[in-house]
XYZ file of C-alpha atoms in Angstrom:
686
model
C 76.803 161.554 122.751
C 76.420 165.059 121.152
C 79.132 166.454 118.866
C 78.202 169.877 119.634
C 78.949 169.602 123.209
C 82.519 167.885 122.986
C 83.465 166.877 119.638
C 86.821 165.082 120.798
C 85.118 163.179 123.244
C 82.306 162.036 120.705
C 85.051 160.799 118.313
C 87.163 159.003 120.861
C 83.931 157.194 122.269
C 83.060 156.224 118.437
C 86.627 154.982 117.913
C 86.645 153.008 121.007
C 83.273 151.318 120.512
C 83.859 150.404 117.044
C 87.403 149.094 117.163
C 86.265 146.921 120.050
C 83.586 145.237 117.937
C 86.165 144.794 115.148
C 88.772 143.334 117.607
C 86.208 140.664 118.610
C 85.432 139.797 115.180
C 81.814 141.069 114.927
C 80.216 140.533 111.609
C 80.749 143.507 109.064
C 77.250 144.611 108.838
C 76.976 144.597 112.527
C 79.978 147.064 112.839
C 78.923 149.358 109.848
C 75.370 149.486 111.491
C 76.873 150.606 114.797
C 79.031 153.276 112.877
C 75.710 154.757 111.527
C 74.075 154.582 114.816
C 76.689 156.261 116.911
C 77.011 158.982 114.219
C 73.564 159.672 114.188
C 73.464 159.712 118.061
C 75.957 162.628 117.849
C 74.074 164.425 114.879
C 70.474 164.018 115.917
C 69.133 165.405 112.477
C 71.170 163.251 110.376
C 70.416 160.005 108.677
C 73.566 157.946 108.259
C 74.300 155.307 105.278
C 77.070 153.470 104.167
C 77.307 152.044 100.577
C 79.879 149.554 99.422
C 81.158 148.888 95.916
C 80.366 145.527 94.204
C 83.425 144.745 92.324
C 81.791 142.479 90.004
C 79.111 144.794 89.004
C 80.866 148.304 89.664
C 77.586 149.248 91.396
C 77.210 150.712 94.838
C 74.663 148.984 97.292
C 73.660 150.042 100.856
C 75.387 148.047 103.367
C 74.119 149.865 106.533
C 71.456 152.410 107.037
C 69.655 151.640 110.130
C 67.343 154.725 110.076
C 66.757 155.176 106.529
C 63.366 154.259 104.775
C 63.218 151.064 102.899
C 62.276 152.719 99.793
C 65.232 154.949 99.935
C 67.645 151.978 100.299
C 65.758 150.375 97.259
C 66.309 153.562 95.172
C 70.001 153.830 96.086
C 70.910 150.337 95.181
C 72.716 149.642 92.052
C 74.163 153.186 92.053
C 76.938 153.377 89.395
C 79.709 155.861 90.409
C 80.075 158.928 88.282
C 80.403 162.786 88.259
C 76.760 163.126 88.479
C 75.778 160.228 90.692
C 74.483 162.250 93.809
C 76.874 162.878 96.799
C 77.769 159.051 97.318
C 78.352 157.893 93.612
C 80.316 161.295 92.945
C 82.302 160.834 96.182
C 83.490 157.190 95.158
C 83.970 158.008 91.638
C 86.304 161.171 92.611
C 87.576 159.557 95.614
C 87.060 162.812 97.414
C 84.568 164.294 99.892
C 81.580 165.535 98.373
C 79.279 168.050 100.261
C 75.949 169.013 98.564
C 74.427 171.870 100.168
C 71.273 171.767 98.579
C 70.006 168.729 96.726
C 66.973 170.771 95.226
C 69.774 172.872 93.004
C 72.933 170.913 92.849
C 73.227 169.045 89.398
C 74.756 166.064 90.601
C 71.518 165.392 92.612
C 69.258 165.849 89.357
C 68.709 162.241 88.740
C 67.541 161.715 92.360
C 65.742 164.894 92.761
C 62.243 162.961 93.181
C 63.848 160.663 95.954
C 65.096 163.632 97.665
C 61.748 165.411 97.844
C 60.016 162.050 98.912
C 62.420 161.413 101.664
C 63.199 164.865 103.029
C 66.787 165.161 101.954
C 67.857 168.598 101.665
C 71.613 168.182 102.008
C 73.740 165.227 101.770
C 77.553 164.943 102.720
C 79.625 161.830 101.567
C 83.165 160.708 102.408
C 84.861 157.895 100.284
C 85.855 154.814 102.168
C 89.572 154.437 100.842
C 91.386 151.106 101.165
C 94.998 150.535 101.277
C 96.520 151.777 98.104
C 93.792 154.532 97.670
C 91.159 152.415 96.108
C 87.692 153.689 96.836
C 85.722 150.712 98.355
C 82.362 152.752 99.245
C 81.161 155.719 100.993
C 79.705 156.968 104.346
C 77.087 159.645 104.193
C 75.031 161.799 106.307
C 71.863 162.907 104.873
C 69.915 166.036 106.412
C 66.540 167.473 106.366
C 67.941 171.103 106.110
C 70.228 172.728 103.583
C 73.745 173.274 104.778
C 77.543 172.471 104.607
C 79.319 170.670 107.261
C 81.336 172.424 109.918
C 85.038 171.255 110.863
C 83.669 168.882 113.463
C 81.123 167.450 111.090
C 83.793 166.829 108.648
C 86.137 165.359 111.135
C 83.198 162.944 112.108
C 82.821 161.955 108.316
C 86.452 161.215 107.944
C 86.878 159.055 111.215
C 83.355 157.266 110.381
C 84.785 156.400 106.886
C 87.971 155.414 108.214
C 86.281 153.099 110.810
C 84.275 151.534 108.109
C 87.500 150.860 105.905
C 89.212 149.243 108.797
C 86.244 146.977 109.343
C 86.079 146.190 105.562
C 89.649 145.583 105.430
C 89.620 143.335 108.522
C 86.582 141.435 107.022
C 88.264 140.967 103.697
C 91.618 139.771 105.182
C 89.785 137.538 107.420
C 88.026 136.028 104.284
C 91.206 135.668 102.540
C 92.717 133.895 105.531
C 89.895 131.565 105.803
C 89.779 130.855 102.246
C 93.637 130.103 102.296
C 93.050 127.879 105.227
C 90.097 126.062 103.516
C 92.385 125.657 100.425
C 95.187 124.437 102.860
C 92.876 122.166 104.600
C 91.443 120.797 101.392
C 94.999 120.214 100.149
C 95.967 118.614 103.717
C 93.005 116.363 103.555
C 93.135 115.317 100.076
C 96.747 114.628 100.068
C 97.221 110.962 99.078
C 99.706 110.603 101.858
C 98.749 110.027 105.503
C 99.763 113.056 107.297
C 99.817 114.129 111.150
C 101.338 116.424 113.460
C 103.182 114.869 116.670
C 103.810 116.198 119.890
C 107.791 115.929 120.372
C 107.723 115.159 123.928
C 104.805 112.531 124.106
C 104.943 111.082 120.354
C 101.074 111.639 120.510
C 98.956 112.696 117.382
C 97.848 116.371 117.593
C 96.035 116.612 114.355
C 95.852 114.646 111.276
C 94.529 114.514 107.860
C 91.442 112.919 106.325
C 93.673 110.427 104.367
C 95.048 108.738 107.527
C 91.626 108.681 109.252
C 90.087 106.944 106.307
C 92.654 104.621 105.623
C 93.031 103.315 109.155
C 89.481 103.379 109.855
C 89.319 105.566 112.876
C 87.915 109.161 112.955
C 90.110 112.174 113.268
C 88.954 112.746 116.866
C 89.649 109.021 117.662
C 93.423 109.472 116.461
C 94.087 112.920 118.060
C 95.652 112.138 121.391
C 96.730 108.742 120.422
C 100.347 107.493 120.674
C 101.836 107.413 116.902
C 103.352 104.226 118.119
C 100.008 102.625 118.460
C 99.028 102.943 114.568
C 102.115 100.462 113.949
C 102.196 96.823 113.779
C 104.000 95.268 116.682
C 106.845 94.086 114.404
C 107.327 97.749 113.164
C 107.215 99.439 116.307
C 110.986 99.261 116.917
C 111.847 100.717 113.560
C 109.190 103.430 114.293
C 110.876 104.444 117.618
C 114.377 104.406 115.930
C 113.008 106.990 113.550
C 111.924 109.504 116.253
C 115.244 108.879 118.373
C 117.268 109.691 115.282
C 115.346 113.273 115.107
C 117.811 114.306 117.996
C 120.469 114.986 115.736
C 118.507 115.386 112.241
C 115.716 117.490 110.786
C 114.319 114.502 108.788
C 114.308 110.979 108.939
C 112.746 108.455 106.648
C 112.421 104.730 107.068
C 110.975 102.107 104.793
C 109.242 98.683 105.372
C 106.798 99.557 108.094
C 103.504 98.231 108.567
C 100.344 100.169 109.752
C 97.316 98.334 111.321
C 93.841 99.240 110.341
C 90.992 99.257 112.892
C 89.879 95.783 111.338
C 93.319 94.229 112.164
C 94.588 94.300 108.583
C 97.804 95.942 107.851
C 99.225 97.995 105.062
C 102.796 98.619 104.046
C 104.230 102.277 104.256
C 107.237 104.164 104.127
C 107.694 106.747 106.967
C 109.099 110.179 106.913
C 109.225 112.451 109.992
C 110.490 116.112 109.906
C 111.066 118.174 113.044
C 110.393 121.731 113.066
C 112.554 123.654 115.643
C 112.439 127.171 117.066
C 115.261 129.690 116.951
C 116.942 128.130 119.959
C 116.919 124.680 118.397
C 114.023 123.376 120.301
C 111.682 120.878 118.535
C 108.404 122.667 118.410
C 106.450 119.896 116.756
C 107.057 116.876 114.316
C 105.281 116.302 110.909
C 104.970 112.586 110.191
C 104.185 111.481 106.541
C 103.129 107.934 105.915
C 103.129 106.648 102.133
C 101.107 103.712 101.297
C 103.357 101.269 99.378
C 101.014 98.362 99.577
C 100.104 98.433 95.928
C 103.671 99.075 94.753
C 104.952 96.280 97.044
C 102.497 93.921 95.686
C 103.167 94.826 92.105
C 106.949 94.316 92.725
C 106.400 91.189 94.558
C 104.137 89.814 91.689
C 106.763 90.901 88.916
C 109.318 88.846 90.940
C 107.300 85.939 91.405
C 106.397 86.089 87.415
C 109.993 86.636 86.637
C 110.704 83.343 88.781
C 107.727 81.555 87.352
C 108.713 82.576 83.698
C 112.358 81.310 84.642
C 111.119 78.036 85.781
C 108.711 77.717 82.906
C 111.712 77.921 80.433
C 113.478 75.371 82.558
C 110.413 73.042 82.707
C 109.753 73.556 79.045
C 113.464 72.571 78.273
C 113.133 69.566 80.485
C 110.077 68.538 78.546
C 111.275 68.867 75.286
C 114.331 66.797 75.852
C 112.323 64.218 77.794
C 109.744 64.137 75.019
C 112.482 63.357 72.461
C 113.662 60.508 74.817
C 110.070 59.145 75.011
C 109.764 59.411 71.167
C 112.439 56.767 71.157
C 111.317 54.690 73.655
C 107.425 54.456 72.713
C 108.423 54.253 69.060
C 110.844 51.299 69.350
C 108.570 49.563 71.840
C 105.756 49.765 69.374
C 107.942 48.667 66.693
C 109.340 45.961 68.697
C 105.878 44.646 69.634
C 104.863 44.753 65.712
C 107.722 42.332 64.986
C 106.805 39.844 67.654
C 103.932 37.077 67.337
C 100.783 38.206 69.238
C 101.292 35.328 72.045
C 105.097 36.222 72.744
C 105.673 36.952 76.461
C 107.677 39.942 75.414
C 104.784 41.883 74.122
C 103.425 41.917 77.531
C 106.681 43.438 78.679
C 106.696 46.020 76.050
C 102.896 46.818 76.884
C 104.424 47.756 80.314
C 107.201 49.882 78.768
C 104.431 51.875 76.637
C 102.109 52.213 79.901
C 105.279 53.575 81.796
C 106.067 55.738 78.971
C 102.312 56.986 78.897
C 102.758 58.024 82.564
C 106.080 59.793 81.931
C 104.408 61.555 78.917
C 101.538 62.824 81.489
C 104.336 64.311 83.669
C 105.784 65.898 80.796
C 102.372 67.317 79.757
C 102.148 68.849 83.246
C 105.472 70.443 82.848
C 104.179 71.829 79.726
C 101.205 72.935 81.148
C 103.197 74.878 83.931
C 105.377 76.456 80.996
C 101.979 77.507 79.396
C 102.725 75.243 76.366
C 100.370 72.330 76.632
C 98.107 71.175 73.912
C 94.763 73.001 74.076
C 91.636 72.159 72.400
C 89.546 75.352 72.814
C 85.916 75.135 73.244
C 83.113 76.734 75.200
C 82.970 75.113 78.629
C 80.136 75.022 81.152
C 82.314 75.623 84.091
C 79.428 74.769 86.642
C 78.712 71.455 85.239
C 82.405 70.924 84.985
C 82.918 71.764 88.417
C 80.456 69.432 89.712
C 81.876 66.637 87.709
C 85.324 67.375 89.123
C 83.738 67.300 92.567
C 82.301 63.897 92.042
C 85.569 62.524 90.845
C 87.531 63.709 93.608
C 84.986 62.764 96.408
C 84.515 59.209 95.094
C 88.624 58.790 95.867
C 88.679 60.440 99.071
C 87.491 59.963 102.774
C 83.806 60.442 103.165
C 84.242 62.240 106.258
C 84.677 65.327 104.104
C 81.518 67.263 103.474
C 81.442 69.189 100.008
C 78.894 71.917 99.285
C 78.838 73.304 95.701
C 76.868 76.889 95.203
C 76.794 77.954 91.597
C 75.359 81.531 91.190
C 76.195 81.420 87.312
C 74.643 78.408 85.808
C 74.633 79.905 82.190
C 78.120 81.365 82.348
C 80.567 79.835 80.028
C 84.242 80.039 79.661
C 86.690 79.703 76.503
C 89.020 76.887 77.076
C 90.120 73.366 77.275
C 87.492 71.229 79.240
C 90.278 68.679 80.004
C 92.660 70.943 81.415
C 90.099 73.342 83.091
C 88.926 69.820 84.812
C 92.389 69.135 85.915
C 92.688 72.683 87.391
C 89.596 71.878 89.610
C 90.618 68.485 90.643
C 94.130 69.639 91.546
C 92.506 72.391 93.608
C 90.199 70.088 95.158
C 92.625 67.396 96.001
C 94.586 69.976 97.702
C 91.697 71.074 99.671
C 90.544 67.383 100.653
C 94.284 66.584 101.726
C 94.509 69.538 103.724
C 91.811 68.067 105.857
C 92.674 64.695 105.951
C 90.990 61.692 107.875
C 90.062 64.046 110.743
C 87.125 65.272 108.738
C 85.898 69.000 107.645
C 84.235 70.629 104.844
C 85.120 72.127 101.558
C 82.768 74.892 99.817
C 83.082 75.367 96.158
C 81.435 78.469 95.073
C 80.894 79.971 91.648
C 79.697 83.443 90.438
C 80.415 85.887 87.827
C 82.017 89.235 88.681
C 83.128 92.470 86.851
C 86.862 92.756 88.136
C 88.566 96.325 88.029
C 92.263 96.684 87.939
C 92.057 97.221 91.651
C 90.377 93.977 92.185
C 92.834 92.083 89.845
C 95.909 93.496 91.813
C 95.193 91.364 94.689
C 95.703 88.153 92.345
C 99.287 87.664 92.851
C 99.505 84.416 90.647
C 98.802 84.076 86.956
C 99.317 86.152 84.156
C 98.776 89.843 83.495
C 95.139 89.916 83.025
C 92.775 92.748 82.045
C 89.769 94.100 83.965
C 86.268 92.765 82.597
C 83.918 89.855 83.220
C 85.088 86.921 84.728
C 83.911 83.553 86.513
C 85.164 83.517 90.044
C 85.631 80.018 91.575
C 86.246 79.860 95.128
C 87.368 76.506 96.627
C 87.441 77.014 100.599
C 88.429 74.389 103.175
C 88.685 74.298 106.731
C 91.922 72.148 106.873
C 95.339 72.705 108.278
C 96.246 75.778 106.358
C 99.555 76.663 104.661
C 102.446 78.250 106.199
C 102.738 81.883 104.870
C 106.656 81.283 103.756
C 105.187 78.360 101.758
C 102.540 80.040 99.903
C 104.693 81.743 97.448
C 106.264 78.316 96.542
C 103.452 76.009 96.304
C 103.140 76.723 92.529
C 106.736 75.779 91.615
C 107.492 73.034 89.879
C 108.735 69.724 92.066
C 107.854 71.788 95.265
C 105.648 69.509 97.460
C 104.943 69.215 101.057
C 103.172 65.946 100.770
C 104.825 62.660 101.299
C 105.080 60.799 97.942
C 103.909 64.025 96.074
C 105.838 64.962 92.724
C 104.982 68.691 93.052
C 103.563 69.160 89.606
C 100.092 69.309 90.436
C 99.570 73.172 91.540
C 102.355 74.010 89.048
C 100.455 72.696 86.168
C 97.396 74.569 87.662
C 99.219 77.719 87.432
C 100.242 77.031 83.862
C 96.799 76.217 82.974
C 95.387 79.360 84.256
C 97.844 81.501 82.573
C 97.253 79.758 79.378
C 93.632 80.437 79.775
C 94.294 84.130 80.486
C 93.125 83.729 83.854
C 94.545 84.314 87.381
C 94.402 83.360 90.870
C 95.091 83.996 94.529
C 95.512 82.133 97.788
C 94.618 83.111 101.181
C 95.300 80.682 104.221
C 95.883 80.578 107.704
C 97.354 77.861 110.020
C 94.690 75.949 111.771
C 91.876 78.043 109.834
C 92.139 76.464 106.372
C 92.744 77.930 102.743
C 90.799 79.693 100.077
C 92.067 79.362 96.356
C 90.246 81.955 94.216
C 90.367 81.252 90.633
C 89.239 83.701 87.796
C 88.356 82.616 84.324
C 87.484 85.195 81.620
C 83.753 84.867 80.753
C 83.092 83.492 77.240
C 80.503 85.486 74.806
C 80.381 82.545 72.357
C 77.530 80.002 72.046
C 78.380 76.514 73.118
C 78.500 74.146 70.084
C 77.715 70.828 70.026
C 80.343 68.201 70.483
C 82.086 66.710 67.850
C 84.400 63.897 67.586
C 86.785 62.847 64.904
C 86.885 59.277 63.388
C 90.579 58.715 62.651
C 91.227 56.242 59.758
C 92.232 52.882 60.804
C 94.194 51.809 57.672
C 96.803 53.303 55.983
C 97.328 52.950 52.321
C 100.412 55.184 51.423
C 101.866 53.208 48.598
C 105.138 54.525 47.606
C 104.907 57.938 49.188
C 108.043 59.074 50.469
C 108.281 61.199 53.787
C 111.383 63.572 54.506
C 112.057 63.521 58.384
C 114.002 66.538 59.549
C 115.356 66.368 63.069
C 118.548 67.039 64.940
C 118.022 64.358 67.522
C 119.217 61.051 66.000
C 117.039 58.659 68.417
C 114.022 60.675 67.159
C 114.944 60.494 63.418
C 115.725 56.675 63.597
C 112.394 55.813 65.602
C 110.473 58.159 63.153
C 111.643 56.692 60.265
C 110.882 53.175 61.525
C 107.266 54.073 62.195
C 107.112 55.537 58.732
C 108.168 52.278 57.296
C 105.799 50.309 59.629
C 102.997 52.508 58.169
C 104.110 51.734 54.639
C 105.726 54.908 53.908
C 109.324 55.139 52.575
C 111.571 57.451 54.969
C 114.604 59.568 54.265
C 116.039 61.429 57.192
C 118.482 64.390 57.598
C 119.907 66.234 60.627
C 120.540 69.508 59.242
C 117.777 71.802 58.031
C 119.859 72.932 55.318
C 120.120 69.364 53.885
C 116.258 69.062 53.704
C 116.097 72.350 51.768
C 118.598 71.055 49.408
C 117.093 67.751 49.053
C 113.583 69.279 47.967
C 115.629 71.725 45.778
C 117.162 68.805 43.789
C 113.655 67.097 43.126
C 110.799 69.088 44.239
C 108.492 66.200 43.415
C 110.670 63.577 45.351
C 108.627 63.644 48.636
C 105.025 63.360 49.514
C 105.206 65.000 52.908
C 107.850 66.493 55.344
C 108.047 65.391 59.156
C 109.601 68.738 60.459
C 110.768 69.314 64.003
C 110.198 72.897 65.183
C 113.262 73.213 67.478
C 116.638 72.765 65.601
C 119.968 74.486 65.686
C 120.978 76.741 62.974
C 117.336 77.171 61.261
C 114.097 77.013 63.118
C 111.437 74.638 61.651
C 109.365 77.761 60.177
C 112.460 78.706 58.502
C 112.999 75.435 57.039
C 109.410 75.377 56.127
C 109.544 78.849 54.266
C 112.654 77.301 52.322
C 110.662 74.494 51.319
C 107.473 75.906 50.391
C 109.395 78.404 48.287
C 110.334 75.371 46.192
C 107.374 73.176 46.391
C 104.404 75.522 47.557
C 101.927 72.584 48.046
C 104.259 70.011 49.881
C 102.361 68.587 52.908
C 104.176 69.202 56.243
C 103.714 67.747 59.696
C 105.335 69.977 62.244
C 106.195 68.233 65.473
C 107.674 69.539 68.870
C 107.749 68.663 72.366
C 107.213 71.921 73.913
C 105.252 74.378 71.845
C 102.451 76.183 73.090
C 98.948 76.235 71.764
C 99.313 79.751 70.926
C 102.557 79.227 68.932
C 100.701 76.191 67.154
C 97.860 78.209 66.092
C 100.200 80.924 64.654
C 102.203 78.222 63.129
C 99.224 76.853 61.071
C 97.522 80.057 60.408
C 97.099 80.738 56.780
C 99.249 77.441 55.812
C 97.450 74.841 53.727
C 98.544 71.203 53.953
C 100.192 71.648 57.447
C 99.215 70.327 60.667
C 100.883 69.831 64.272
C 101.973 66.647 66.064
C 102.969 66.648 69.602
C 105.885 64.349 71.049
C 105.866 61.839 72.021
C 103.319 60.123 69.818
C 102.341 56.803 68.888
C 102.389 55.300 65.454
C 98.629 55.496 64.963
C 98.832 59.241 65.807
C 101.640 59.867 63.107
C 99.573 57.948 60.530
C 96.427 60.128 61.304
C 98.642 63.402 60.959
C 99.982 62.289 57.586
C 96.427 61.289 56.566
C 95.179 64.821 57.398
C 97.642 66.751 54.950
C 98.299 64.189 52.132
C 95.898 64.471 49.208
C 92.758 61.970 49.501
C 93.216 58.740 47.576
């Protein structure tokens, strides 16, 4: 190809070959080098170069110069455009062609005189590469070993070559921008929290999907592409899923809640599905876009809230029942004790009264379980060695159950302690173990009890659907697993309800009290079960960071010598007032009882020194026990007070007694000796 013989043909061939490489997406440097090579073929004495502007530095660098010496390329790199920056720098600066006839005399080449001599450059013709909008992005140049200016055919060749270089550059930058946009879209698509997929409308098969869908269901994107979208759904959800796609015949977007997607491992997640149709100009559905939103955590939270609200409501009911029942028991046990005191030691009636007291004690245990469920049981908080306590509980249960059940205890946290009431924590262990043994029955089986410390995150705790709202942190995890008959799925949510039982002769308070104790200990639990495969109870107790103290006991006084001390009894229940007064009389006190709280305050106001102590119910209409206390202490600041109640929680009791001297708490029902001990605690030593 020689421009001197046929300039037009030369330019056409140049355009055709370069545009072909651009069309097939050849790399930019390859295309620019081809432009230089083809022009050099047409102008045998010329050495071609293409320089591109670095927008970050504002300098020109050589992008293509296949025939130029490497030293010349190094000398040209970093050229800053100006009026005196050689042919190329000046051309870019002025955005005009610059034809230097003699580099030895042209002032624009003064800074490059040495390079021109070294590399034999006598003339240099440069044409700016202009982008859309007229911005100069570089230059195309022909350097010659002899002085001279370009004729019309050379000028045309320079212009066409710079245009082709500009086209290649525009195409590359557009392609880069497009690829960048595609990458950003793909990143957004893949990192979207929702599961996304494109669906073939004719086959309902997945055409593409995002990484979120693949990660959640456990299949790779390649495995998902080509599968029917219906295969992702649980069998129970497929009818609803089909209905969604059928509804698209008349709508552009359909949404359905309450579906389930099946993971690779067989587990399921709850989802809401939204499907949108993309139509052509004639209304034909081109493709479908499906969006699955994982609502498992939200649904679990809603279920936990509903369960908590139901349990709270039942707790209020249980607390109210326990309160009324305890008031009745005060009358029963108090009168039975008083009657026994009035009889001869050998009287047959004393044995009958002893039976009444034993029955009352069993009734009190039932109310205590109700109080445990309501989270208002009496707690004696200490540092509990949960491993030792668990082993003791296992031995207690095993001694009363069939030997056909094997029990394995695996404690991985021998030094772990929890803050709690040892008696109540033991009751939790016994209740859960009894449930495991009973589910196995006489047929034989095994129970495994494992304990370890765990650091539970908020995500971990979200799976614990029973118990209170607990915080992330260190816990002792107790797992009791059996291979018994299992629990029906529709029964699991009810097993902690008071009075609900599936056992013949059961009273439905064992697991109910377990839940209440766990909540009062700031713990939580979960249950997993399969019919025929057994159950697993997982209990979390917060780890204690306290040091276990030595056990202490309290030796209560056995003799009471109150003398002429008067005690004011304040209770709205007539039976409780009556029996409490009689108990006080039996202990040697003088009792004065009133029904209304306001009467109590008035009696103390009339004579602040009349009473040695006050026996004060916490739950009364009109004024609470605390309000009565404040009224009395406002008159007689040091008057001893024994609060009593049938349904106050440990936290309420601790808050009640905090910073209140000469005050204690007595739980209903109580025996005469317990009342005497409470008074001894608050009355001055004698």
